[in-house]
CSV table of C-alpha atoms in Angstrom, one decimal:
chain,number,residue,atom,x,y,z
A,3,ALA,CA,-25.4,-19.1,18.5
A,4,SER,CA,-25.5,-15.5,19.6
A,5,ASN,CA,-23.7,-13.0,21.3
A,6,VAL,CA,-20.7,-14.5,21.0
A,7,ALA,CA,-17.5,-13.2,22.2
A,8,VAL,CA,-13.6,-13.9,22.8
A,9,ASN,CA,-11.9,-12.6,25.7
A,10,THR,CA,-8.9,-11.1,25.1
A,11,ALA,CA,-6.2,-13.4,25.6
A,12,LEU,CA,-8.7,-14.8,22.6
A,13,THR,CA,-9.0,-18.9,24.6
A,14,GLN,CA,-12.2,-18.4,25.8
A,15,ILE,CA,-15.5,-17.6,24.7
A,16,THR,CA,-19.4,-17.3,25.5
A,17,CYS,CA,-22.3,-17.7,23.2
A,18,VAL,CA,-26.2,-18.6,23.8
A,19,THR,CA,-27.3,-21.3,22.3
A,20,PRO,CA,-29.7,-20.9,19.8
A,21,ALA,CA,-32.7,-22.6,20.2
A,22,SER,CA,-33.0,-27.4,18.3
A,23,PRO,CA,-35.9,-28.8,17.3
A,24,SER,CA,-34.9,-31.8,18.6
A,25,ALA,CA,-33.4,-33.3,21.7
A,26,GLY,CA,-29.8,-35.2,21.7
A,27,ASP,CA,-26.1,-34.6,21.9
A,28,VAL,CA,-25.1,-31.8,19.1
A,29,ASP,CA,-21.6,-30.9,17.4
A,30,VAL,CA,-20.5,-27.4,18.2
A,31,VAL,CA,-18.4,-26.0,15.1
A,32,VAL,CA,-15.9,-23.0,16.6
A,33,LEU,CA,-15.0,-21.1,12.8
A,34,SER,CA,-12.6,-18.1,12.4
A,35,ASP,CA,-12.3,-16.0,9.6
A,36,ARG,CA,-8.4,-15.8,10.5
A,37,ALA,CA,-7.8,-19.4,11.3
A,38,GLY,CA,-10.1,-21.8,9.5
A,39,SER,CA,-12.3,-24.0,12.5
A,40,ALA,CA,-12.9,-27.1,15.2
A,41,THR,CA,-15.6,-29.3,15.7
A,42,ALA,CA,-15.9,-30.9,19.1
A,43,GLN,CA,-18.3,-33.9,18.9
A,44,ASP,CA,-21.6,-34.0,20.7
A,45,ALA,CA,-20.0,-32.3,22.6
A,46,PHE,CA,-23.4,-30.7,23.4
A,47,SER,CA,-26.8,-32.2,25.0
A,48,TYR,CA,-30.5,-30.3,24.1
A,49,ASN,CA,-32.6,-31.3,27.0
A,50,ALA,CA,-36.5,-32.4,26.3
A,51,GLY,CA,-38.4,-29.7,27.7
A,52,PRO,CA,-41.5,-29.5,29.8
A,53,LEU,CA,-44.7,-31.4,27.9
A,54,ILE,CA,-48.0,-30.8,29.7
A,55,SER,CA,-50.4,-33.9,29.0
A,56,SER,CA,-53.5,-32.9,31.1
A,57,LEU,CA,-54.1,-31.5,33.9
A,58,ALA,CA,-56.8,-31.9,36.7
A,59,PRO,CA,-58.8,-30.5,37.5
A,60,THR,CA,-59.8,-28.2,34.9
A,61,SER,CA,-61.4,-25.4,37.4
A,62,GLY,CA,-61.5,-24.2,40.6
A,63,PRO,CA,-63.0,-21.8,42.8
A,64,GLN,CA,-61.3,-17.4,42.9
A,65,GLY,CA,-59.9,-18.4,46.7
A,66,GLY,CA,-57.8,-21.3,45.3
A,67,ASP,CA,-56.5,-23.0,47.9
A,68,THR,CA,-57.8,-26.4,44.6
A,69,PRO,CA,-55.7,-29.8,45.0
A,70,PHE,CA,-54.2,-30.2,41.2
A,71,THR,CA,-52.3,-32.7,39.4
A,72,ILE,CA,-50.0,-31.8,36.0
A,73,ALA,CA,-49.1,-35.3,34.0
A,74,GLY,CA,-46.7,-35.1,31.5
A,75,ALA,CA,-42.9,-35.8,30.7
A,76,ASN,CA,-39.4,-33.8,32.0
A,77,PHE,CA,-40.9,-32.3,34.4
A,78,ASP,CA,-36.0,-32.3,35.1
A,79,GLY,CA,-34.2,-30.0,38.0
A,80,ALA,CA,-35.6,-27.9,40.4
A,81,VAL,CA,-40.2,-27.2,38.7
A,82,THR,CA,-42.7,-24.7,39.3
A,83,VAL,CA,-45.6,-23.6,38.6
A,84,THR,CA,-47.5,-21.0,37.5
A,85,ILE,CA,-51.7,-20.7,36.9
A,86,GLY,CA,-52.7,-17.3,36.2
A,87,GLY,CA,-49.0,-15.5,36.8
A,88,ARG,CA,-48.8,-16.1,40.3
A,89,GLY,CA,-47.2,-19.8,41.4
A,90,ALA,CA,-49.4,-22.8,42.7
A,91,THR,CA,-48.5,-24.3,46.2
A,92,ALA,CA,-47.2,-27.4,47.5
A,93,ILE,CA,-45.9,-28.4,44.5
A,94,ALA,CA,-44.2,-31.8,44.9
A,95,VAL,CA,-43.0,-33.9,41.2
A,96,ASN,CA,-43.0,-37.4,41.4
A,97,GLY,CA,-39.6,-39.5,41.1
A,98,ALA,CA,-39.9,-40.8,37.2
A,99,ARG,CA,-40.7,-36.2,37.0
A,100,THR,CA,-44.4,-38.1,34.6
A,101,GLN,CA,-46.2,-35.5,37.3
A,102,ILE,CA,-46.6,-32.9,39.8
A,103,THR,CA,-49.7,-32.1,42.4
A,104,GLY,CA,-49.5,-28.2,43.9
A,105,ARG,CA,-52.2,-26.2,45.2
A,106,THR,CA,-54.0,-23.1,42.6
A,107,PRO,CA,-52.9,-19.1,43.7
A,108,ALA,CA,-56.6,-17.3,44.4
A,109,SER,CA,-56.5,-15.4,41.3
A,110,THR,CA,-58.2,-11.9,40.9
A,111,SER,CA,-60.8,-12.4,38.7
A,112,THR,CA,-62.8,-14.8,37.1
A,113,GLY,CA,-61.7,-17.1,34.3
A,114,PRO,CA,-59.8,-19.4,31.7
A,115,LYS,CA,-55.3,-18.0,33.1
A,116,ASP,CA,-52.7,-20.5,31.3
A,117,VAL,CA,-50.4,-22.9,33.2
A,118,VAL,CA,-46.9,-23.6,32.5
A,119,VAL,CA,-44.4,-25.3,33.6
A,120,ARG,CA,-41.5,-24.2,34.6
A,121,SER,CA,-37.9,-26.8,35.0
A,122,ASP,CA,-34.7,-24.9,35.8
A,123,SER,CA,-32.5,-27.2,33.2
A,124,ASN,CA,-34.9,-27.5,30.3
A,125,GLY,CA,-37.5,-24.6,30.0
A,126,THR,CA,-41.1,-24.9,30.4
A,127,ALA,CA,-44.3,-26.0,29.0
A,128,THR,CA,-47.5,-24.3,29.0
A,129,LEU,CA,-51.5,-24.4,28.3
A,130,ALA,CA,-53.1,-22.5,27.2
A,131,GLY,CA,-56.6,-21.4,29.7
A,132,GLY,CA,-55.6,-24.5,30.7
A,133,PHE,CA,-57.5,-23.9,34.0
A,134,THR,CA,-60.3,-21.8,34.5
A,135,TYR,CA,-61.5,-20.2,38.1
A,136,ASN,CA,-64.9,-20.0,39.1
A,137,GLY,CA,-66.9,-16.8,40.5
A,138,PRO,CA,-67.5,-16.4,44.4
A,139,PRO,CA,-69.0,-19.8,45.3
A,140,PRO,CA,-73.2,-19.2,46.2
A,141,THR,CA,-74.7,-18.3,49.1
A,142,ILE,CA,-78.0,-18.4,50.6
A,143,SER,CA,-78.9,-15.4,53.2
A,144,ARG,CA,-82.7,-16.8,53.4
A,145,ILE,CA,-85.2,-20.0,52.9
A,146,LEU,CA,-89.1,-19.9,52.8
A,147,PRO,CA,-90.7,-22.2,54.4
A,148,THR,CA,-88.3,-23.5,57.0
A,149,THR,CA,-90.1,-26.5,57.8
A,150,GLY,CA,-92.4,-29.1,56.3
A,151,PRO,CA,-93.6,-32.7,56.0
A,152,ASN,CA,-91.3,-36.0,55.9
A,153,ARG,CA,-93.1,-37.4,52.7
A,154,GLY,CA,-92.0,-34.2,51.0
A,155,GLY,CA,-92.6,-32.3,47.7
A,156,THR,CA,-93.4,-28.9,50.0
A,157,LEU,CA,-92.4,-26.0,47.9
A,158,VAL,CA,-88.9,-23.7,48.6
A,159,THR,CA,-87.5,-21.1,47.7
A,160,ILE,CA,-84.3,-20.6,48.1
A,161,ASP,CA,-82.8,-16.1,47.9
A,162,GLY,CA,-78.5,-15.9,47.9
A,163,ALA,CA,-76.4,-15.0,45.6
A,164,ASN,CA,-73.6,-16.8,42.8
A,165,PHE,CA,-76.5,-19.6,41.3
A,166,ARG,CA,-74.7,-20.0,38.1
A,167,GLY,CA,-74.3,-23.4,36.4
A,168,VAL,CA,-75.5,-27.0,36.0
A,169,VAL,CA,-77.1,-25.8,40.5
A,170,THR,CA,-78.6,-28.8,42.5
A,171,VAL,CA,-79.9,-28.8,45.5
A,172,THR,CA,-80.8,-31.3,48.8
A,173,PHE,CA,-81.8,-31.9,51.8
A,174,GLY,CA,-80.3,-34.2,54.5
A,175,GLY,CA,-77.8,-35.6,51.6
A,176,VAL,CA,-80.9,-36.1,48.8
A,177,ALA,CA,-81.5,-34.3,46.3
A,178,ALA,CA,-84.4,-31.9,45.8
A,179,THR,CA,-86.2,-32.2,42.3
A,180,GLN,CA,-88.5,-29.3,39.4
A,181,VAL,CA,-84.5,-27.0,40.4
A,182,ALA,CA,-85.3,-24.0,38.9
A,183,VAL,CA,-83.1,-21.1,38.9
A,184,ASN,CA,-83.2,-17.4,37.9
A,185,SER,CA,-82.8,-15.2,35.9
A,186,GLY,CA,-80.2,-12.9,38.5
A,187,LYS,CA,-78.5,-16.0,39.8
A,188,THR,CA,-80.2,-14.8,43.1
A,189,GLN,CA,-83.2,-17.6,43.8
């Protein structure tokens, strides 16, 4: 233990527990260089810390408010979740303490962010780079031409911004073919 302090009446000790490699009951031993030792068997119990096994989804918009589910174990006590250092909202833990649901916070930047689960009773778990904030959503500024025959086959140009990643286009819910994005991600 660290920060060991004994009161002036020699009747009370305060200290900080060391880390334990496993959960379970442990003996507490007090050693005195003047009076020997005392042992309290199985007097302190280490709780298993939280464990994150999966996160879904693993990405969402930079503006936040993406519903997520964290699966794992030992989500005991009062639980908070941060993503990129910002607090998630609408946190709920299931009765078995194996699943957390919530909504992502907004982020000031894009890219992968650490997901941290904190339990007030048994510590923290971190999923490094577990959630990725995508850049701003695509926008459409112009479509040319704006009409075509119902048999399809009209070559259409869509101007806008943020056409990143795998891009699909639908007209009336039906997928367009031969979709190509220019190198500036604007057309």
